[in-house]
C-alpha positions in Angstrom: -6.1 19.6 -15.0 -4.7 16.3 -15.0 -2.2 17.4 -12.6 -4.6 19.0 -10.3 -7.0 16.0 -10.2 -3.9 13.7 -9.4 -2.7 15.5 -6.6 -6.1 16.3 -5.0 -6.4 12.3 -5.0 -3.0 11.7 -3.9 -3.4 14.2 -0.8 -6.9 12.8 -0.1 -5.2 9.5 0.1 -2.6 10.1 2.3 -5.0 12.1 4.6 -7.5 8.7 4.8 -4.3 6.9 5.4 -3.2 9.0 8.1 -6.3 8.7 9.9 -6.5 4.5 9.6 -3.0 4.3 11.3 -4.3 7.1 13.8 -7.6 5.4 14.6 -5.9 1.9 14.9 -3.7 3.1 17.7 -6.9 5.0 19.3 -8.8 1.5 19.0 -6.0 -0.3 20.6 -5.3 2.2 23.2 -8.7 2.9 24.6 -10.8 -0.7 24.0 -7.9 -2.7 24.6 -5.5 -1.2 27.3 -2.2 0.3 25.0 0.9 -1.4 24.3 3.9 -3.7 25.7 6.7 -5.8 24.1 5.5 -8.3 27.0 4.0 -11.2 25.2 0.9 -10.4 27.0 -2.4 -8.9 25.2 -0.9 -5.4 24.8 2.0 -7.0 22.7 -0.6 -8.0 20.2 -2.0 -4.7 20.3 0.7 -3.8 17.9 -0.3 -6.8 15.7 -3.0 -4.6 14.0 -1.4 -1.3 14.0 1.8 -2.5 12.2 -0.3 -4.6 9.7 -2.4 -1.2 8.8 1.2 1.1 8.6 3.1 -1.4 6.7 1.0 -3.8 4.8 -1.7 -0.9 4.0 -0.3 2.4 4.4 3.9 2.0 3.3 2.9 -0.9 0.7 0.7 1.6 -0.8 3.0 4.4 -0.5 6.0 2.3 -2.4 3.4 1.4 -5.0 2.5 4.9 -5.9 6.4 6.2 -6.2 6.1 5.9 -10.3 2.7 7.7 -10.3 4.3 10.8 -8.9 5.0 13.4 -12.2 8.5 14.1 -10.5 9.8 10.5 -11.5 8.8 10.7 -15.3 12.0 12.9 -16.1 15.8 12.1 -15.3 17.7 8.9 -14.4 15.0 6.0 -13.0 17.5 4.3 -10.4 16.6 7.1 -7.6 13.1 6.2 -7.8 14.0 2.4 -7.8 15.8 2.6 -4.6 12.9 4.6 -3.0 10.3 2.1 -4.2 12.6 -1.0 -3.1 13.3 0.9 0.4 9.6 2.0 1.4 8.6 -1.9 0.6 11.4 -3.3 2.3 10.4 -1.0 5.5 6.5 -2.0 5.1 7.9 -5.7 5.2 10.0 -5.1 8.1 6.6 -3.5 9.8 4.9 -6.5 8.8 6.9 -8.9 10.2 6.9 -7.4 13.6 3.4 -7.3 13.6 3.5 -10.9 12.9 6.3 -11.5 15.6 4.1 -9.6 18.1 0.9 -11.8 17.4 2.9 -15.0 17.5 4.6 -14.3 20.6 1.1 -13.4 22.2 -0.1 -16.7 20.9 2.9 -18.8 22.2 2.8 -17.4 25.8 -1.1 -17.5 26.0 -1.0 -21.2 24.6 -3.8 -20.0 21.4 -3.0 -22.2 18.3 -1.6 -20.8 15.5 -2.8 -20.3 11.7 -6.6 -21.7 12.0 -8.7 -19.0 11.0 -9.2 -17.7 7.5 -7.6 -13.9 8.5 -4.4 -15.8 9.5 -4.4 -17.7 6.6 -5.2 -14.7 4.2 -2.7 -12.7 6.4 0.6 -15.4 5.7 -0.1 -15.8 2.4 -0.1 -12.0 1.8 3.7 -12.0 3.6 4.8 -14.7 2.0 3.8 -13.4 -1.9 5.2 -9.6 -0.4 8.5 -11.5 0.5 8.6 -13.1 -3.1 7.7 -10.0 -5.1 10.4 -8.1 -3.1 13.1 -10.5 -3.8 12.1 -10.5 -7.7 11.8 -6.9 -8.0 15.4 -6.4 -6.3 16.8 -9.4 -8.3 15.5 -8.3 -11.6 14.8 -4.5 -12.0 17.1 -2.8 -9.0 20.3 -5.1 -9.5 21.9 -4.2 -12.8 22.5 -8.0 -14.5 19.2 -8.4 -16.0 18.5 -7.7 -19.7 15.9 -5.6 -20.9 14.4 -8.7 -22.5 13.7 -10.4 -19.3 12.6 -6.9 -17.2 10.1 -6.7 -20.1 8.9 -9.9 -19.9 8.5 -9.9 -15.7 7.3 -6.4 -15.7 3.2 -6.9 -16.1 4.3 -10.0 -13.8 5.5 -7.8 -11.1 2.7 -4.9 -11.7 -0.4 -7.7 -11.7 1.4 -9.3 -8.4 1.6 -6.0 -7.0 -2.0 -5.5 -7.0 -3.1 -8.9 -5.8 -0.9 -8.2 -3.0 -2.4 -4.9 -2.2 -6.0 -6.6 -2.5 -5.2 -9.1 0.0 -3.7 -6.7 2.4 -7.0 -5.1 2.6 -8.9 -8.4 2.9 -6.4 -9.7 5.4 -7.3 -6.1 7.7 -10.6 -6.4 7.3 -10.4 -10.0 8.2 -8.8 -9.4 11.2 -10.6 -6.4 12.4 -13.8 -8.5 12.6 -12.1 -11.4 14.2 -11.2 -9.4 16.7 -14.5 -8.0 17.6 -15.8 -11.3 17.7 -13.2 -11.8 20.3 -13.5 -8.9 22.6 -17.4 -8.7 22.1 -18.6 -12.1 22.8 -20.0 -11.6 26.2 -23.6 -11.2 27.4 -23.1 -7.7 28.2 -21.9 -5.9 25.5 -22.5 -8.6 22.3 -21.5 -7.6 18.9 -24.8 -7.7 17.4 -25.9 -5.2 19.9 -23.4 -2.8 18.2 -21.7 -1.1 21.0 -19.3 1.6 20.5 -16.2 -0.5 19.8 -18.1 -2.4 17.5 -19.5 0.9 15.9 -16.0 2.3 15.8 -13.6 -0.7 14.5 -16.4 -1.0 11.5 -15.7 2.3 10.5 -12.2 1.9 10.5 -12.6 -0.9 8.5 -14.7 0.9 5.9 -11.9 3.6 5.9 -9.2 1.2 5.0 -11.5 -0.2 2.2 -12.2 3.4 0.7 -8.2 3.8 1.4 -7.5 0.5 -0.5 -9.8 1.5 -3.5 -8.4 5.2 -3.9 -5.0 3.5 -4.2 -6.2 1.4 -6.7 -7.8 3.7 -8.9 -4.4 5.9 -8.8 -2.8 2.7 -10.0 -5.1 2.0 -12.9 -5.6 5.4 -14.4 -3.3 5.1 -17.3 -2.3 8.9 -17.6 -1.0 8.6 -14.0 1.4 6.1 -15.1 5.3 6.3 -15.8 5.5 6.5 -19.3 8.1 4.4 -21.7 11.5 6.0 -22.2 10.8 8.6 -24.9 6.9 8.5 -24.7 4.0 10.3 -23.2 0.5 9.9 -24.0 -2.4 12.2 -24.5 -3.2 13.3 -21.1 -0.3 12.9 -19.6 1.3 16.3 -18.2 4.5 16.4 -16.9 4.9 18.0 -13.5 6.1 22.4 -13.0 9.5 21.2 -12.2 10.1 19.5 -15.5 10.7 21.2 -18.9 7.8 21.3 -20.6 3.8 20.3 -20.1 1.7 18.1 -22.9 -2.0 17.7 -23.2 -4.9 18.2 -25.9 -6.8 21.6 -25.5 -6.2 25.4 -26.4 -2.9 26.7 -27.2 -1.4 24.1 -27.8 0.0 22.9 -31.0 1.3 19.3 -32.3 5.2 18.9 -32.6 7.3 16.9 -35.1 6.2 13.4 -35.9 7.6 10.8 -32.9 7.1 13.9 -30.3 4.5 15.0 -27.9 2.3 17.6 -27.7 3.7 20.7 -26.9 3.2 24.5 -25.6 4.1 26.8 -28.4 7.3 28.0 -28.5 8.9 25.2 -26.5 10.3 22.0 -27.4 10.5 18.4 -26.8 13.2 16.6 -25.5 
């Protein structure tokens, strides 16, 4: 049941993420003329797309690597590398999104970093860069002691959640700011809720739902990667692993210090 509920949440999450990406592209294509890497407003249109893809969807994918039951067995290094690579890809796309907006501002003589949205975004990207560097140096490279990793792990996890929350806030404020700029006219004012406003507001709500579902999956204790040699009651291994654990009919308690195991099976 636990595994089934996890995968239901997991697949629902990525359906939502794909919808967020597609709808952002559709918004920029239909109402704002599409994309071109030329310093014009069409270059700016890459900004919201790259931020949603990188700072929200890919960042979330990297954060959830250790929630996959398949990651609970075997060597941890491949999962660490996957975690780091996905975060790096998310960061690269995020930087490209910043390049798009700064290049547009430079060509159009628009000031940089004056709005609350831009402040939130820059703080988020700065924390993201620090977080990735800390993770790479302490958790991926082999020099750090277990004591240091144990000390820094809660901080690393805490700031991971903070960065995700700030990413959602940055995207929501960016959608709102874009609507205020593009619907600042007497023909289709934002206050009259024209089609673009309804569409973009709905996109913003979808991003919020996506972010809340990511946080839910991250915070469910029975879906967290267990410490080496331990599984809590309610943590259930995936079908590719040697045994299942849990509490319920047909299960028996193993020897002291072992997990609950199916009759006839042994824990490792």
